[in-house]
C-alpha cells in the first residue's frame, strides 16, 4: 500500500483491516472495468456495511447524460435505495480513485463512516491531493479515510484506459 503523507491514518490498519480493504477494492476494480467496457472513465465504487455490499456503481455520466453519475454517486443512490435511508452511518465506501468535490460532499451528507480509495488524483482529488475537503472545520460530519489501497492497480487501470483512448 502507498501511504500518503497527508493520510490521517497511515499504517494504522491492522492486517485484518488491510486484507478486507484490499478485497473490497478488488471488487471496485471489477466495477471500474465495467465502466471502461462501456467507454466511461474506469472508476468503480462499492459501499459495505456490516460485511455486506449495500450499494455499488461505476462511472456512467456519458451513458446516462448525467454529470453527477460518478461511481460514488451511483453507489450512494443504490445504497440509499437498498437501506431505505440516505444516511449510511457506519458504512464504508471503497472507490478506485480519490473523490472529487461533488462526491466528497455527497459522502458527508450521506454520513458515510469511512472512505477508502485507491489511486490519488493530483488534478481533482479533494481528500488530500488538491485540498483537504473532509477536514474543513465547518462540516457537520467527519468521514475517516484511507488512501492508496491497491493504488498501483487502480492507477494502471486508469492510465491504460487513457493510453488506449489516445491510440498510443
CSV table of N, CA, C and O in Angstrom, one decimal, residues 34-83:
chain,number,residue,atom,x,y,z
A,34,UNK,N,-15.9,-2.5,-15.8
A,34,UNK,CA,-17.3,-2.5,-16.4
A,34,UNK,C,-17.5,-1.1,-17.0
A,34,UNK,O,-18.0,-0.9,-18.2
A,35,UNK,N,-17.1,0.0,-16.3
A,35,UNK,CA,-17.1,1.3,-16.8
A,35,UNK,C,-16.3,1.5,-18.1
A,35,UNK,O,-16.8,2.0,-19.1
A,36,UNK,N,-15.1,0.9,-18.1
A,36,UNK,CA,-14.2,1.0,-19.2
A,36,UNK,C,-14.8,0.3,-20.4
A,36,UNK,O,-14.8,0.8,-21.6
A,37,UNK,N,-15.5,-0.8,-20.2
A,37,UNK,CA,-16.1,-1.6,-21.3
A,37,UNK,C,-17.2,-0.8,-21.9
A,37,UNK,O,-17.6,-0.9,-23.1
A,38,UNK,N,-17.8,0.1,-21.1
A,38,UNK,CA,-18.9,1.0,-21.6
A,38,UNK,C,-18.4,2.3,-22.1
A,38,UNK,O,-19.2,3.2,-22.5
A,39,UNK,N,-17.1,2.5,-22.2
A,39,UNK,CA,-16.5,3.7,-22.7
A,39,UNK,C,-16.4,4.8,-21.7
A,39,UNK,O,-16.2,6.0,-22.1
A,40,UNK,N,-16.7,4.5,-20.5
A,40,UNK,CA,-16.6,5.5,-19.4
A,40,UNK,C,-15.2,5.5,-18.7
A,40,UNK,O,-14.5,4.5,-18.8
A,41,UNK,N,-14.9,6.6,-18.1
A,41,UNK,CA,-13.6,6.6,-17.3
A,41,UNK,C,-13.7,5.5,-16.3
A,41,UNK,O,-14.7,5.4,-15.5
A,42,UNK,N,-12.7,4.6,-16.2
A,42,UNK,CA,-12.8,3.4,-15.3
A,42,UNK,C,-12.7,3.7,-13.8
A,42,UNK,O,-11.6,3.5,-13.3
A,43,UNK,N,-13.8,4.0,-13.2
A,43,UNK,CA,-13.8,4.2,-11.8
A,43,UNK,C,-15.0,3.4,-11.3
A,43,UNK,O,-16.1,3.4,-11.8
A,44,UNK,N,-14.7,2.6,-10.2
A,44,UNK,CA,-15.8,1.8,-9.6
A,44,UNK,C,-15.9,2.0,-8.1
A,44,UNK,O,-14.9,2.4,-7.5
A,45,UNK,N,-17.0,1.8,-7.5
A,45,UNK,CA,-17.3,2.1,-6.1
A,45,UNK,C,-18.2,1.0,-5.5
A,45,UNK,O,-19.1,0.5,-6.2
A,46,UNK,N,-17.9,0.7,-4.3
A,46,UNK,CA,-18.6,-0.3,-3.5
A,46,UNK,C,-18.9,0.3,-2.1
A,46,UNK,O,-17.9,0.8,-1.5
A,47,UNK,N,-20.1,0.1,-1.6
A,47,UNK,CA,-20.4,0.5,-0.2
A,47,UNK,C,-20.7,-0.7,0.6
A,47,UNK,O,-21.6,-1.5,0.2
A,48,UNK,N,-20.0,-0.8,1.7
A,48,UNK,CA,-20.1,-2.0,2.5
A,48,UNK,C,-20.5,-1.6,4.0
A,48,UNK,O,-20.0,-0.6,4.5
A,49,UNK,N,-21.5,-2.4,4.5
A,49,UNK,CA,-21.9,-2.2,5.9
A,49,UNK,C,-22.0,-3.5,6.5
A,49,UNK,O,-22.7,-4.4,6.0
A,50,UNK,N,-21.4,-3.7,7.7
A,50,UNK,CA,-21.5,-5.0,8.4
A,50,UNK,C,-21.1,-6.2,7.5
A,50,UNK,O,-21.7,-7.2,7.5
A,51,UNK,N,-20.1,-6.0,6.7
A,51,UNK,CA,-19.5,-7.0,5.9
A,51,UNK,C,-20.4,-7.4,4.7
A,51,UNK,O,-20.1,-8.3,4.0
A,52,UNK,N,-21.4,-6.6,4.4
A,52,UNK,CA,-22.3,-6.8,3.2
A,52,UNK,C,-22.3,-5.6,2.3
A,52,UNK,O,-22.3,-4.5,2.7
A,53,UNK,N,-22.3,-5.9,1.0
A,53,UNK,CA,-22.4,-4.8,0.0
A,53,UNK,C,-23.9,-4.3,0.0
A,53,UNK,O,-24.8,-5.1,-0.1
A,54,UNK,N,-24.0,-3.0,0.2
A,54,UNK,CA,-25.3,-2.4,0.2
A,54,UNK,C,-25.5,-1.5,-1.0
A,54,UNK,O,-26.6,-1.0,-1.3
A,55,UNK,N,-24.4,-1.2,-1.8
A,55,UNK,CA,-24.5,-0.4,-3.0
A,55,UNK,C,-23.2,-0.5,-3.8
A,55,UNK,O,-22.2,-0.7,-3.2
A,56,UNK,N,-23.3,-0.4,-5.1
A,56,UNK,CA,-22.2,-0.4,-5.9
A,56,UNK,C,-22.5,0.4,-7.2
A,56,UNK,O,-23.7,0.6,-7.5
A,57,UNK,N,-21.4,0.9,-7.8
A,57,UNK,CA,-21.6,1.6,-9.1
A,57,UNK,C,-20.3,1.8,-9.8
A,57,UNK,O,-19.3,1.5,-9.3
A,58,UNK,N,-20.5,2.3,-11.0
A,58,UNK,CA,-19.3,2.6,-11.8
A,58,UNK,C,-19.7,3.9,-12.6
A,58,UNK,O,-20.8,4.3,-12.7
A,59,UNK,N,-18.7,4.6,-13.1
A,59,UNK,CA,-18.9,5.8,-13.8
A,59,UNK,C,-19.9,5.6,-14.9
A,59,UNK,O,-19.8,4.7,-15.7
A,60,UNK,N,-20.9,6.5,-15.0
A,60,UNK,CA,-21.9,6.4,-16.1
A,60,UNK,C,-22.4,7.8,-16.6
A,60,UNK,O,-23.5,7.9,-17.1
A,61,UNK,N,-21.5,8.9,-16.5
A,61,UNK,CA,-22.0,10.2,-16.9
A,61,UNK,C,-22.3,10.2,-18.4
A,61,UNK,O,-23.3,10.9,-18.9
A,62,UNK,N,-21.5,9.5,-19.3
A,62,UNK,CA,-21.7,9.6,-20.7
A,62,UNK,C,-23.0,8.8,-21.1
A,62,UNK,O,-23.9,9.4,-21.7
A,63,UNK,N,-23.1,7.6,-20.6
A,63,UNK,CA,-24.3,6.8,-20.9
A,63,UNK,C,-25.6,7.4,-20.4
A,63,UNK,O,-26.6,7.3,-21.0
A,64,UNK,N,-25.5,7.9,-19.2
A,64,UNK,CA,-26.7,8.5,-18.5
A,64,UNK,C,-27.0,9.9,-18.9
A,64,UNK,O,-28.0,10.5,-18.4
A,65,UNK,N,-26.1,10.6,-19.6
A,65,UNK,CA,-26.2,12.0,-19.9
A,65,UNK,C,-26.4,12.8,-18.6
A,65,UNK,O,-27.3,13.6,-18.5
A,66,UNK,N,-25.6,12.4,-17.6
A,66,UNK,CA,-25.7,12.9,-16.3
A,66,UNK,C,-24.4,13.2,-15.7
A,66,UNK,O,-23.6,12.3,-15.3
A,67,UNK,N,-24.0,14.5,-15.5
A,67,UNK,CA,-22.7,14.9,-15.0
A,67,UNK,C,-22.5,14.4,-13.6
A,67,UNK,O,-21.4,14.3,-13.1
A,68,UNK,N,-23.6,14.1,-12.9
A,68,UNK,CA,-23.5,13.6,-11.5
A,68,UNK,C,-23.3,12.1,-11.4
A,68,UNK,O,-23.2,11.6,-10.2
A,69,UNK,N,-23.3,11.4,-12.4
A,69,UNK,CA,-23.3,9.9,-12.4
A,69,UNK,C,-21.9,9.4,-12.2
A,69,UNK,O,-21.5,8.4,-12.9
A,70,UNK,N,-21.1,9.9,-11.3
A,70,UNK,CA,-19.8,9.3,-10.9
A,70,UNK,C,-20.1,8.0,-10.1
A,70,UNK,O,-21.2,7.8,-9.6
A,71,UNK,N,-19.1,7.2,-10.1
A,71,UNK,CA,-19.2,5.9,-9.5
A,71,UNK,C,-19.7,6.0,-8.0
A,71,UNK,O,-20.6,5.2,-7.6
A,72,UNK,N,-19.2,7.0,-7.3
A,72,UNK,CA,-19.6,7.1,-5.9
A,72,UNK,C,-21.0,7.5,-5.7
A,72,UNK,O,-21.7,7.0,-4.9
A,73,UNK,N,-21.5,8.4,-6.6
A,73,UNK,CA,-22.9,8.9,-6.5
A,73,UNK,C,-23.8,7.7,-6.9
A,73,UNK,O,-24.8,7.5,-6.2
A,74,UNK,N,-23.5,7.0,-7.9
A,74,UNK,CA,-24.3,5.8,-8.3
A,74,UNK,C,-24.4,4.8,-7.2
A,74,UNK,O,-25.4,4.3,-6.8
A,75,UNK,N,-23.2,4.6,-6.5
A,75,UNK,CA,-23.2,3.6,-5.4
A,75,UNK,C,-24.0,4.2,-4.2
A,75,UNK,O,-24.7,3.4,-3.5
A,76,UNK,N,-23.9,5.5,-3.9
A,76,UNK,CA,-24.7,6.1,-2.8
A,76,UNK,C,-26.2,6.0,-3.1
A,76,UNK,O,-27.0,5.7,-2.2
A,77,UNK,N,-26.6,6.2,-4.3
A,77,UNK,CA,-28.0,6.1,-4.7
A,77,UNK,C,-28.5,4.6,-4.4
A,77,UNK,O,-29.6,4.4,-3.9
A,78,UNK,N,-27.7,3.7,-4.9
A,78,UNK,CA,-28.0,2.3,-4.7
A,78,UNK,C,-28.1,1.9,-3.3
A,78,UNK,O,-29.0,1.2,-2.8
A,79,UNK,N,-27.2,2.3,-2.5
A,79,UNK,CA,-27.2,2.0,-1.0
A,79,UNK,C,-28.4,2.7,-0.3
A,79,UNK,O,-29.0,2.0,0.5
A,80,UNK,N,-28.7,3.9,-0.7
A,80,UNK,CA,-29.8,4.6,-0.1
A,80,UNK,C,-31.1,3.8,-0.4
A,80,UNK,O,-32.0,3.6,0.4
A,81,UNK,N,-31.3,3.4,-1.7
A,81,UNK,CA,-32.4,2.6,-2.1
A,81,UNK,C,-32.5,1.2,-1.3
A,81,UNK,O,-33.6,0.8,-0.9
A,82,UNK,N,-31.3,0.6,-1.2
A,82,UNK,CA,-31.3,-0.7,-0.5
A,82,UNK,C,-31.6,-0.7,1.0
A,82,UNK,O,-32.2,-1.6,1.5
A,83,UNK,N,-31.3,0.5,1.6
A,83,UNK,CA,-31.5,0.6,3.0
A,83,UNK,C,-32.7,1.4,3.4
A,83,UNK,O,-33.0,1.6,4.5
